[in-house]
PDB file of C-alpha atoms in Angstrom:
ATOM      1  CA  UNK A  22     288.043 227.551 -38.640  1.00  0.00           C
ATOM      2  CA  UNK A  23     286.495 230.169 -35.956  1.00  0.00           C
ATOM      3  CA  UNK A  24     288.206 233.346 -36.021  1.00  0.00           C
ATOM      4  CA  UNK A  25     290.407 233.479 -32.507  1.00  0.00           C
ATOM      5  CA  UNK A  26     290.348 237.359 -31.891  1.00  0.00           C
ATOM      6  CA  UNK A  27     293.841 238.850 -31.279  1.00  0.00           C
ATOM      7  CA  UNK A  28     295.678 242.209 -30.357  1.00  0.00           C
ATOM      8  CA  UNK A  29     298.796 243.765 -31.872  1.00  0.00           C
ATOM      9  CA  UNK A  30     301.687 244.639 -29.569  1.00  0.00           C
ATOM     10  CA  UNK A  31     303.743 247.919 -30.948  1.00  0.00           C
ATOM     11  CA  UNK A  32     307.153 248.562 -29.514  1.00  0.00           C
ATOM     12  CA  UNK A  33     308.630 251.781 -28.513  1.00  0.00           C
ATOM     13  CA  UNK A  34     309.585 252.757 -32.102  1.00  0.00           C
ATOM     14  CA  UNK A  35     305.386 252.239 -33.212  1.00  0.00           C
ATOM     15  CA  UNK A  36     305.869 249.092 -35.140  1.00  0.00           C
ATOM     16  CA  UNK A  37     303.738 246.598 -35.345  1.00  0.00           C
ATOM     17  CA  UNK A  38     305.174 242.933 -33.099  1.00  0.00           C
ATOM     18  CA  UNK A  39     302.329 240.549 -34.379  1.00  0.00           C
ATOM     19  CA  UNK A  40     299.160 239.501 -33.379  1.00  0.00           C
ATOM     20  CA  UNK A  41     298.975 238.560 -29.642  1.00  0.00           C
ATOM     21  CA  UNK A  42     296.155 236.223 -28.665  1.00  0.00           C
ATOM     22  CA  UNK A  43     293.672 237.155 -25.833  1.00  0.00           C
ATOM     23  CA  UNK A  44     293.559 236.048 -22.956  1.00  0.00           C
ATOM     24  CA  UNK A  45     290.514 234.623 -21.215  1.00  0.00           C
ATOM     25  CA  UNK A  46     289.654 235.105 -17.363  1.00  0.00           C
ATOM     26  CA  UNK A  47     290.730 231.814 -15.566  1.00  0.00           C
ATOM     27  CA  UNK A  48     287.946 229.415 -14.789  1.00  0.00           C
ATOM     28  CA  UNK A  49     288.019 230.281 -10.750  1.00  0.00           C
ATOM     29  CA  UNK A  50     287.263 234.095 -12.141  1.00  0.00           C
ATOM     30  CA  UNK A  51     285.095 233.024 -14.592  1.00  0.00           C
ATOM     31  CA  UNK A  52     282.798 230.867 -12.391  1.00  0.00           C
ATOM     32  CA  UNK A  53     282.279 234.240  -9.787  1.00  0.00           C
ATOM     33  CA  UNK A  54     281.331 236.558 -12.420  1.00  0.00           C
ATOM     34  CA  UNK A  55     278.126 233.766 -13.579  1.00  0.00           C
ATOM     35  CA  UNK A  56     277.404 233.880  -9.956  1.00  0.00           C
ATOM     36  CA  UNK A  57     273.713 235.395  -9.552  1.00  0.00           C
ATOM     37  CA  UNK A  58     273.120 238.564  -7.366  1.00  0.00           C
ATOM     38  CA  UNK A  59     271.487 236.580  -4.712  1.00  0.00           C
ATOM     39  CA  UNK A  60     275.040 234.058  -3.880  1.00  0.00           C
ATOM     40  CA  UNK A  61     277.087 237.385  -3.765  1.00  0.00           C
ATOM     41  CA  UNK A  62     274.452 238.580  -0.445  1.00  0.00           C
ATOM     42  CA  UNK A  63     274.919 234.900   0.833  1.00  0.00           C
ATOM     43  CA  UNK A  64     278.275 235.346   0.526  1.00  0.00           C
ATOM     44  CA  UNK A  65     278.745 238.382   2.246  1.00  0.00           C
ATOM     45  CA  UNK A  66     276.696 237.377   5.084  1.00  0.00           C
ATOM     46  CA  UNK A  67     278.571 234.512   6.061  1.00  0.00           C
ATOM     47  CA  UNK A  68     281.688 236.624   5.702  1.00  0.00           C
ATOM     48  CA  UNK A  69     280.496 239.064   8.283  1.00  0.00           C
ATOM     49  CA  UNK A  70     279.136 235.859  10.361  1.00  0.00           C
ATOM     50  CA  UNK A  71     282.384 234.185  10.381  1.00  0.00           C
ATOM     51  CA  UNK A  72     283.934 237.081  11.833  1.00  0.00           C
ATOM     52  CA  UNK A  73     281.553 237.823  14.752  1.00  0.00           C
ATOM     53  CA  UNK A  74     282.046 234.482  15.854  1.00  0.00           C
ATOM     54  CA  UNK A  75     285.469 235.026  16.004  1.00  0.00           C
ATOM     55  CA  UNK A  76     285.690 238.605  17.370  1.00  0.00           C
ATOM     56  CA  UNK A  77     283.288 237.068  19.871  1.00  0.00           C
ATOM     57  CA  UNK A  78     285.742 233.841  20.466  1.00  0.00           C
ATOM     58  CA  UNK A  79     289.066 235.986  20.680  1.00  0.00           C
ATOM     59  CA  UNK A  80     288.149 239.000  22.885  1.00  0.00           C
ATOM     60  CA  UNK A  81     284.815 237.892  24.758  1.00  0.00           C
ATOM     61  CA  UNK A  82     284.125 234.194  25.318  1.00  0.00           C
ATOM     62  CA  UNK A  83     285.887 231.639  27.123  1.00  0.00           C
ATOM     63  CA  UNK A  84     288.912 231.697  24.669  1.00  0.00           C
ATOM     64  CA  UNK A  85     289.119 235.923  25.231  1.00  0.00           C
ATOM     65  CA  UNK A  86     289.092 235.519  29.043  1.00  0.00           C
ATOM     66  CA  UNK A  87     292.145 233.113  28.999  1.00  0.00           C
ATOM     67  CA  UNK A  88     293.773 235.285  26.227  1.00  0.00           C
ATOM     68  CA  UNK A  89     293.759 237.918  28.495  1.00  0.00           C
ATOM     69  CA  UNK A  90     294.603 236.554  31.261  1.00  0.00           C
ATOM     70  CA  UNK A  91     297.180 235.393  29.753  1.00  0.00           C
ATOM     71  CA  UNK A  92     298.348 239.250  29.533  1.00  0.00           C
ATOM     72  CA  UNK A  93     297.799 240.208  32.919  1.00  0.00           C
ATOM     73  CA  UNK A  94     294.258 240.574  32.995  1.00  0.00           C
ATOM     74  CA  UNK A  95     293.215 237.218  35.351  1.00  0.00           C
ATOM     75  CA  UNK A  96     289.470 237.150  35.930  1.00  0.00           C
ATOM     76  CA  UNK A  97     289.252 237.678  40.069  1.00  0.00           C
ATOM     77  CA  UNK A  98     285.726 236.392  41.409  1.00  0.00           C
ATOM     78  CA  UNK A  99     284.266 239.027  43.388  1.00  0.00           C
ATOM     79  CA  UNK A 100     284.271 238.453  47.477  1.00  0.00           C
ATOM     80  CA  UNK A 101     286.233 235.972  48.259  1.00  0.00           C
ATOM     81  CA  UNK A 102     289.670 236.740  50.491  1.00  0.00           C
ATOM     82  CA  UNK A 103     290.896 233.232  50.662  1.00  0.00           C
ATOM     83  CA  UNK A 104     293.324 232.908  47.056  1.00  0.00           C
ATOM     84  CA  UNK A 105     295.214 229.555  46.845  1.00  0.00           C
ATOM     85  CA  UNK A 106     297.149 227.590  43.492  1.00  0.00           C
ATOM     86  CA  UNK A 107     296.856 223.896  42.617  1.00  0.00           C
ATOM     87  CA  UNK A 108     300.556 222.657  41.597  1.00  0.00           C
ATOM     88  CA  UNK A 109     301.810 219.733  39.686  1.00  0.00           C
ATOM     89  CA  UNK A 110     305.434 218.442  37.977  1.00  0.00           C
ATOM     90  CA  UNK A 111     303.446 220.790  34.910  1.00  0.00           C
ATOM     91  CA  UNK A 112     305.049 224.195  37.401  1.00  0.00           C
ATOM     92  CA  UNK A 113     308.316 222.496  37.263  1.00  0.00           C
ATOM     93  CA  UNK A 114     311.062 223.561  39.701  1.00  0.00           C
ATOM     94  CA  UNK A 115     309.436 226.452  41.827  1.00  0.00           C
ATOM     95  CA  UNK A 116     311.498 229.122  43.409  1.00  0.00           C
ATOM     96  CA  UNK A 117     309.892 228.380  47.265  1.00  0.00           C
ATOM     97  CA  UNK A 118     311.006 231.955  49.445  1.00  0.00           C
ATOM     98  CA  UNK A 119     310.141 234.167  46.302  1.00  0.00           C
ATOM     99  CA  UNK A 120     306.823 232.769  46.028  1.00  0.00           C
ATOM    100  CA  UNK A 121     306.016 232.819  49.695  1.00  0.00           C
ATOM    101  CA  UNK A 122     307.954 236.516  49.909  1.00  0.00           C
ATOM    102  CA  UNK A 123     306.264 238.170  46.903  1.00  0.00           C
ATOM    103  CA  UNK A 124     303.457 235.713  45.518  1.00  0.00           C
ATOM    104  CA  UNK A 125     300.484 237.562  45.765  1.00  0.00           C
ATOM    105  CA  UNK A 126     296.704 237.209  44.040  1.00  0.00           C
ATOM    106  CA  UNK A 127     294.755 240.096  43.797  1.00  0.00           C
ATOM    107  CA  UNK A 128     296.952 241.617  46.013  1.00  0.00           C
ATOM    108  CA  UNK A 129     296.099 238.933  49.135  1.00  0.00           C
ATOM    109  CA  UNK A 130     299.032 236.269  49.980  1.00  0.00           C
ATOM    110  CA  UNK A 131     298.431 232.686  49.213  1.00  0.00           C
ATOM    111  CA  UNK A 132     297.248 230.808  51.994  1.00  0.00           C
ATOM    112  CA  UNK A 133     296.625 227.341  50.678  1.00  0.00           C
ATOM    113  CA  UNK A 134     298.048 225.551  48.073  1.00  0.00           C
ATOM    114  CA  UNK A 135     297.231 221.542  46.231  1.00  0.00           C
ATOM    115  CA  UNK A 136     299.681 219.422  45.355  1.00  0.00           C
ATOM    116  CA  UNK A 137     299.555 216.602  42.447  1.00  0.00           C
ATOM    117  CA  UNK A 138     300.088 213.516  44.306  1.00  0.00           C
ATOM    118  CA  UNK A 139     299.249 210.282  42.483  1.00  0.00           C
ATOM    119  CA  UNK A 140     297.584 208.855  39.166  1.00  0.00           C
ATOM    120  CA  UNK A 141     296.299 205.445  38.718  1.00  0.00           C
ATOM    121  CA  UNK A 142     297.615 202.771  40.814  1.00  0.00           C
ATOM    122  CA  UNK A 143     301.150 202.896  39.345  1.00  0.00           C
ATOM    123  CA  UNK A 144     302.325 207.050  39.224  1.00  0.00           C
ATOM    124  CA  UNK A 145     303.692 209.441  41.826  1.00  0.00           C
ATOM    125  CA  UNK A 146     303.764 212.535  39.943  1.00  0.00           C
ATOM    126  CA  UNK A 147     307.764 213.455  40.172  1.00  0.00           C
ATOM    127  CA  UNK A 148     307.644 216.815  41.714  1.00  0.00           C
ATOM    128  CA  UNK A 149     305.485 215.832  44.442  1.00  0.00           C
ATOM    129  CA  UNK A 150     307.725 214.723  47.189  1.00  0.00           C
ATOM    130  CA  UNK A 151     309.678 217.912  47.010  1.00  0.00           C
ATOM    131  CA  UNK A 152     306.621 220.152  46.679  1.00  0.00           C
ATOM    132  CA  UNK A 153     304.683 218.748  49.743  1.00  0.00           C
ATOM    133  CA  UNK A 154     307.865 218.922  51.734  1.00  0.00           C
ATOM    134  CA  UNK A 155     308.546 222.740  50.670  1.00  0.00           C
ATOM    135  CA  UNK A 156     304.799 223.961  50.330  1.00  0.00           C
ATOM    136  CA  UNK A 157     304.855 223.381  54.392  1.00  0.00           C
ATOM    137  CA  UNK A 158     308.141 224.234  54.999  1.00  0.00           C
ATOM    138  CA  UNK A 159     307.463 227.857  53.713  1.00  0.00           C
ATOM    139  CA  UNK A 160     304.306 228.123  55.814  1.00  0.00           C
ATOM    140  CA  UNK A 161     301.487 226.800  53.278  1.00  0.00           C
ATOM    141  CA  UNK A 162     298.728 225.098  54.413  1.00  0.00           C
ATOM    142  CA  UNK A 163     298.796 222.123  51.692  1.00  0.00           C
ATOM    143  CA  UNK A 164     296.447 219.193  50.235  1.00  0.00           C
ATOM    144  CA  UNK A 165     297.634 216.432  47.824  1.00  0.00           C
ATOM    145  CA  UNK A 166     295.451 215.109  45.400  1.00  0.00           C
ATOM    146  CA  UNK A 167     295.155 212.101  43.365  1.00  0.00           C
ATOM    147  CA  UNK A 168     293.810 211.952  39.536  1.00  0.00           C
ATOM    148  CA  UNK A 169     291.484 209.295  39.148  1.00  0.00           C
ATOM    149  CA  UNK A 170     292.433 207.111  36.016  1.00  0.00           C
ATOM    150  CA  UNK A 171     289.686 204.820  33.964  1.00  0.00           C
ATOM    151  CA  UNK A 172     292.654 201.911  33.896  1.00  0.00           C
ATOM    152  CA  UNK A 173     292.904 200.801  37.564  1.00  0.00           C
ATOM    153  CA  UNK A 174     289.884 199.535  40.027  1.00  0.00           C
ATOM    154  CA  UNK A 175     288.983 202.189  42.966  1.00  0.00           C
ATOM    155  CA  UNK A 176     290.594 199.838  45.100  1.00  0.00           C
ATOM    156  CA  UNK A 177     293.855 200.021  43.951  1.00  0.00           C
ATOM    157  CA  UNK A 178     294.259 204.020  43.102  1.00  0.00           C
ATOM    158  CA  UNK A 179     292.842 204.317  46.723  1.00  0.00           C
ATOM    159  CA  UNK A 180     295.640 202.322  48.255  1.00  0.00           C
ATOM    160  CA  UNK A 181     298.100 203.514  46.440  1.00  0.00           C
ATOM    161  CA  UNK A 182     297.557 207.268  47.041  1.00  0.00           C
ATOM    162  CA  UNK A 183     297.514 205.922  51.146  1.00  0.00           C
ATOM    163  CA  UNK A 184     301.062 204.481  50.586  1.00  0.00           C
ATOM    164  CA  UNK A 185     302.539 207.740  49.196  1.00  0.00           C
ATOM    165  CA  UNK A 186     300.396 210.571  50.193  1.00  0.00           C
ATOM    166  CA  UNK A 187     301.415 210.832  53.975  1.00  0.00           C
ATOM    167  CA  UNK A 188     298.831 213.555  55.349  1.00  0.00           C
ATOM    168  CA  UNK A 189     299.625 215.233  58.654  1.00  0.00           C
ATOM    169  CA  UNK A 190     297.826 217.414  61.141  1.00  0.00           C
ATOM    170  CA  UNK A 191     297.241 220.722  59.844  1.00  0.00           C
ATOM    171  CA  UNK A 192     297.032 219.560  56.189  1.00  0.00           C
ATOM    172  CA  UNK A 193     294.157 219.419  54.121  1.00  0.00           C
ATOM    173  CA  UNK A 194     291.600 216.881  53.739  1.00  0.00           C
ATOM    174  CA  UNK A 195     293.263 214.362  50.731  1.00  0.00           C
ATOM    175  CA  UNK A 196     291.579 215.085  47.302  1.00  0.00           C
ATOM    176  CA  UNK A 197     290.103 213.041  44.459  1.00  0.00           C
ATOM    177  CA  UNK A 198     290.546 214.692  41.359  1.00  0.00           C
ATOM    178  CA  UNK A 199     287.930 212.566  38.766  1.00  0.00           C
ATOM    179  CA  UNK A 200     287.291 213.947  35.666  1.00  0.00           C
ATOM    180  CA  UNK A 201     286.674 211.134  33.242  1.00  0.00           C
ATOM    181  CA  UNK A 202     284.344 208.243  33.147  1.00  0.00           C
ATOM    182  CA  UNK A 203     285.521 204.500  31.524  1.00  0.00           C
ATOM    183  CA  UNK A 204     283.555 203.697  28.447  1.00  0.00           C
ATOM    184  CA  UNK A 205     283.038 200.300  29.479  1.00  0.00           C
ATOM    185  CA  UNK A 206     281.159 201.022  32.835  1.00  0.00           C
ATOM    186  CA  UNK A 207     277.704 202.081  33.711  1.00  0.00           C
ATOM    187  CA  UNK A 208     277.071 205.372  35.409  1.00  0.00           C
ATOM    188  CA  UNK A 209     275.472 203.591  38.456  1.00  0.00           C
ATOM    189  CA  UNK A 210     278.600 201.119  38.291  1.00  0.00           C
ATOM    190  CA  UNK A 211     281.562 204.497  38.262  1.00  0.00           C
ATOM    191  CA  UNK A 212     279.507 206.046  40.756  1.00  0.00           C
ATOM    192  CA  UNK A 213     279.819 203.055  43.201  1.00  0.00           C
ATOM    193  CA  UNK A 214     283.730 203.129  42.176  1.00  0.00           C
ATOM    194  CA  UNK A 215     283.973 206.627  42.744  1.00  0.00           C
ATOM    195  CA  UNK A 216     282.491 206.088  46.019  1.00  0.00           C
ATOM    196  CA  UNK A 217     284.927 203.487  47.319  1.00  0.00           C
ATOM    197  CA  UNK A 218     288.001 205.348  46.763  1.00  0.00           C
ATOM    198  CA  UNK A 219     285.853 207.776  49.068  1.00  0.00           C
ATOM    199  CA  UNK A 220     285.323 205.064  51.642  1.00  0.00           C
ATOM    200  CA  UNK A 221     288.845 203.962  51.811  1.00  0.00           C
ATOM    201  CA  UNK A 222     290.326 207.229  52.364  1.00  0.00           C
ATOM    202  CA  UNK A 223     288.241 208.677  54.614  1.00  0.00           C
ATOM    203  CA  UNK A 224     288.665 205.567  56.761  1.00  0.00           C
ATOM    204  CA  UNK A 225     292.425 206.003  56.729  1.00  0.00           C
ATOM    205  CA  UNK A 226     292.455 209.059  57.446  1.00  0.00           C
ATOM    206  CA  UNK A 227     289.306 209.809  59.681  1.00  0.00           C
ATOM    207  CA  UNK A 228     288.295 212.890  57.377  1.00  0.00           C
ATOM    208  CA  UNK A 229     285.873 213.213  54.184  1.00  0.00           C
ATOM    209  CA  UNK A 230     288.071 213.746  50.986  1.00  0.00           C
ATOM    210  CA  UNK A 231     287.285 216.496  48.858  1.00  0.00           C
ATOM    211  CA  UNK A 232     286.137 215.912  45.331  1.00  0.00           C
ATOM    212  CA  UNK A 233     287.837 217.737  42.703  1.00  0.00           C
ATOM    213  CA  UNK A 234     285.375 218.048  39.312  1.00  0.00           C
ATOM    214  CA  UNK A 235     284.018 220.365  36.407  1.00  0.00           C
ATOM    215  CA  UNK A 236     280.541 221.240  37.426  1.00  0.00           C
ATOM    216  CA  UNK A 237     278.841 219.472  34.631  1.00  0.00           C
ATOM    217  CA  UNK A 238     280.657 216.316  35.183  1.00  0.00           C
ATOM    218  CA  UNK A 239     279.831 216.438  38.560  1.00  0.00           C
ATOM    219  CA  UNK A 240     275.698 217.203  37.663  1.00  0.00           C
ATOM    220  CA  UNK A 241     276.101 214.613  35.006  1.00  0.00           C
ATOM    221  CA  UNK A 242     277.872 211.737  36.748  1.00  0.00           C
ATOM    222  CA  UNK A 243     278.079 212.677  40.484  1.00  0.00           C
ATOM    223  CA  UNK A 244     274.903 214.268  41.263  1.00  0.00           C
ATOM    224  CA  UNK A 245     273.645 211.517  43.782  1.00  0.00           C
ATOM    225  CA  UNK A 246     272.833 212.916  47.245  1.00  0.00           C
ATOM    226  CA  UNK A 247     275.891 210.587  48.654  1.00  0.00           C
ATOM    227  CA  UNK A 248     277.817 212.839  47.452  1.00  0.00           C
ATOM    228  CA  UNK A 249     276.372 215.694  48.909  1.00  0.00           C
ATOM    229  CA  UNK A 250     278.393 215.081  51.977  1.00  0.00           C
ATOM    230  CA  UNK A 251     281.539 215.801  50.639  1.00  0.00           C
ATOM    231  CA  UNK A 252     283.441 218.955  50.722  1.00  0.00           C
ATOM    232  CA  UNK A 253     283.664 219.807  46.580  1.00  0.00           C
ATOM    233  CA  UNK A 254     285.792 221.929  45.040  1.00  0.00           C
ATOM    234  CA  UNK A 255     285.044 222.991  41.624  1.00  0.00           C
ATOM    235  CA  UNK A 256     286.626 223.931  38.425  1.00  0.00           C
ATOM    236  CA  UNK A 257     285.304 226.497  36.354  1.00  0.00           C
ATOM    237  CA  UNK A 258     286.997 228.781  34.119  1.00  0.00           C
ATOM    238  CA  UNK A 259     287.051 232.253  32.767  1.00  0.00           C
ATOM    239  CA  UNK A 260     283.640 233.167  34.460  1.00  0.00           C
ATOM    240  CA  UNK A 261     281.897 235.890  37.050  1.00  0.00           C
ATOM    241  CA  UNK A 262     280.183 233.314  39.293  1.00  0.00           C
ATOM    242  CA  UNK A 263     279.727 229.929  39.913  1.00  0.00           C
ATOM    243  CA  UNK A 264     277.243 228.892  37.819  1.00  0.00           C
ATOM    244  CA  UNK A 265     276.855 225.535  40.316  1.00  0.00           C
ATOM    245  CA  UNK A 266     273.651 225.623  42.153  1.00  0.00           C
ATOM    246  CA  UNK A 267     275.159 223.113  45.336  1.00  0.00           C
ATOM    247  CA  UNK A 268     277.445 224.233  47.872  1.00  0.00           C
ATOM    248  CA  UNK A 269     280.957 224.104  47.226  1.00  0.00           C
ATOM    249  CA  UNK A 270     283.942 224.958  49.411  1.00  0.00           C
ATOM    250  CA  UNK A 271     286.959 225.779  46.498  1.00  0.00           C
ATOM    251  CA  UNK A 272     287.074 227.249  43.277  1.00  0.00           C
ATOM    252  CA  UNK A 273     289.391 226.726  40.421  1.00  0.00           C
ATOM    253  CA  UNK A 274     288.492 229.716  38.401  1.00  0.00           C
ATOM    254  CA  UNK A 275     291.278 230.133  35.900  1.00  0.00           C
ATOM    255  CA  UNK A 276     294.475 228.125  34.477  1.00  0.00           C
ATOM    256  CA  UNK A 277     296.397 231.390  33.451  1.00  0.00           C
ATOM    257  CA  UNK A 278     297.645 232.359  36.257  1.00  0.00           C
ATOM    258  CA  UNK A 279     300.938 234.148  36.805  1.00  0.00           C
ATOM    259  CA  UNK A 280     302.801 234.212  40.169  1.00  0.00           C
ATOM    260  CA  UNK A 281     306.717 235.194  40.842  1.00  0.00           C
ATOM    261  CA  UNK A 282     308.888 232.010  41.426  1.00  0.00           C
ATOM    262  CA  UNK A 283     306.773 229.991  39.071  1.00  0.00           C
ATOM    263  CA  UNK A 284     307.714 229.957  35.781  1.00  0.00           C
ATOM    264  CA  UNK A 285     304.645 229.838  33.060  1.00  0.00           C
ATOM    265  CA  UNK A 286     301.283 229.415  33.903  1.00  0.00           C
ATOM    266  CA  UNK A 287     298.966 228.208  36.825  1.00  0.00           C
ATOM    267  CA  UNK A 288     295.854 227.521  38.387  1.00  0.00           C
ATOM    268  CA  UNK A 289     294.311 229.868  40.877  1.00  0.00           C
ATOM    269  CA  UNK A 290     291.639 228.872  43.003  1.00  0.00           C
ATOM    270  CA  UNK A 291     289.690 230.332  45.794  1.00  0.00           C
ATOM    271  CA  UNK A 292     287.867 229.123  49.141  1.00  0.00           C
ATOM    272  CA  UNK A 293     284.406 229.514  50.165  1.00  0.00           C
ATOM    273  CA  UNK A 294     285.092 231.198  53.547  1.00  0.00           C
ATOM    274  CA  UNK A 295     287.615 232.277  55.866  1.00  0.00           C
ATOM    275  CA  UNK A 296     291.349 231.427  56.876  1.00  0.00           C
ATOM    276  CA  UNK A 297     289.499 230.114  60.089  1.00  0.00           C
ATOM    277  CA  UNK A 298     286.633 228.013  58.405  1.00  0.00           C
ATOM    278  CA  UNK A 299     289.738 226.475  56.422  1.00  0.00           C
ATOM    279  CA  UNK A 300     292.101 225.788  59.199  1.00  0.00           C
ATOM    280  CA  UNK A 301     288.821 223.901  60.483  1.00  0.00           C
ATOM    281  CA  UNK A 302     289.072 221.719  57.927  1.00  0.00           C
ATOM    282  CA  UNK A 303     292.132 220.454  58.078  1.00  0.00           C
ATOM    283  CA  UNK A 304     293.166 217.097  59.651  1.00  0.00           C
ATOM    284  CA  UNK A 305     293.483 217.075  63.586  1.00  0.00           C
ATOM    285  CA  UNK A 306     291.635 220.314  63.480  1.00  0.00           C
ATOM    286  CA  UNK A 307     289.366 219.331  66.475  1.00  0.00           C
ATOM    287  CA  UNK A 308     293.293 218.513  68.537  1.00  0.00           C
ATOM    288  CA  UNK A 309     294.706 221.595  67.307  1.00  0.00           C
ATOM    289  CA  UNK A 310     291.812 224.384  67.955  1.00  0.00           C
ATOM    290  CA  UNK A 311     289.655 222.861  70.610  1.00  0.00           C
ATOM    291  CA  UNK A 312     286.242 220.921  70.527  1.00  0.00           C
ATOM    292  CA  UNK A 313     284.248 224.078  71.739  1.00  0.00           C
ATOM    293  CA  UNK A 314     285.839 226.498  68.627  1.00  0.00           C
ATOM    294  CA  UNK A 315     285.452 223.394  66.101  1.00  0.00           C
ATOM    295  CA  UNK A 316     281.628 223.578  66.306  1.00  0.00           C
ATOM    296  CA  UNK A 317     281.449 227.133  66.584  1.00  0.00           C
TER     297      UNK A 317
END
């Protein structure tokens, strides 16, 4: 038989215990110390690698800029007066005369503020009624917007949001928030449905909806000159600019937002002008400021 080399263990007096065997590295320990020179630099490289990328993801790229705006550093965009939020049953119950008394963003007061509305053909988001109600009771100049689903025909979402989205003079144009296309349909075919819900509304209510979209989705999907006519507000996070090339009238720039009488977070947006140029655009403008100042 092989000899099996072994060690004697003495106790505190200096006698001898017995032979105790050796023990052998395990096999994960083993298997590093064959590795050649070479793997160890590979190694160490991707080490370093992996944690660039995520010094980079943390603290400077998209991820970084909602991180810290999470802790009180929002990103404001750079000349732009007009501040506004975008609201949903997501804010829950919202403390109204604290957000109107001391709801500030960079330091300017809100002045306009969108409302979820509807979903689909079948869902009035449950906050809504109470929101609309309060957001002009307090002095807001609101909008209420509709998410367009991939389940229901254009036809359908664009009645129902008519039947429970009751614009009135002095509120924003009503909003199509689209974000997602249906697998089963073409992108001439969603385009054409997209379209219709336009159609509808704007002949109910005598005004061209907005269109609420990420900028690529809109390039990618929406980027026919039919569109062009519609005011568009666009969503775009945790940047400096707009990196958009069209015109665009709002800006959803972050969705970390923090504002007294709203508990957790939400989304601040800006407008592409002044209070007047948006009082222009709501409904019954022409009534309410005179023909000769509308086409000033």
């Amino acid at each position: 038989m092989p000899h099996k080399s072994t060690t004697h263990k003495k106790t505190t007096s200096g006698r001898r215990t017995g032979p105790v065997p050796h023990r052998r590295p395990n096999v994960f320990i083993r298997l590093l110390q064959r590795l050649p020179g070479w793997a160890w630099w590979t190694g160490g490289i991707a080490i370093v690698a992996v944690y660039v990328y995520f010094f980079y993801y943390i603290f400077v790229g998209p991820f970084g800029f909602r991180w810290r705006a999470l802790y009180g550093e929002v990103n404001y965009p750079d000349g732009y007066e007009i501040h506004g939020i975008d609201i949903s049953h997501h804010q829950g119950t919202i403390d109204w005369r604290t957000l109107r008394e001391r709801g500030l963003i960079n330091e300017t007061p809100i002045r306009f503020i969108m409302i979820k509305a509807t979903e689909g053909a079948s869902r009035v988001d449950e906050n809504f009624e109470e929101n609309f109600r309060e957001a002009r009771e307090y002095g807001f100049t609101r909008g209420a917007y509709h998410f367009y689903s991939v389940y229901s025909p254009a036809e359908q979402q664009a009645a129902f949001y008519i039947k429970h989205a009751k614009l009135e003079n002095g509120d924003l144009p009503p909003v199509l928030d689209v974000e997602h296309k249906p697998n089963h349909q073409s992108d001439e075919a969603f385009a054409a449905s997209v379209l219709k819900w336009l159609d509808i509304v704007e002949k109910h209510y005598g005004v061209k909806p907005i269109i609420y979209t990420y900028y690529k989705f809109k390039t990618r999907y929406l980027n026919d000159s039919v569109f062009d006519s519609y005011p568009y507000w666009i969503a775009h996070y945790y940047v400096d600019k707009v990196e958009y090339e069209g015109p665009w009238k709002f800006w959803q720039h972050t969705d970390a937002g923090r504002l007294p009488g709203i508990k957790g977070e939400v989304d601040f947006n800006i407008y592409n002008g002044s209070f007047y140029d948006l009082r222009k655009m709501t409904i019954g403008a022409r009534e309410q400021i005179g023909e000769d100042a509308y086409a000033d």
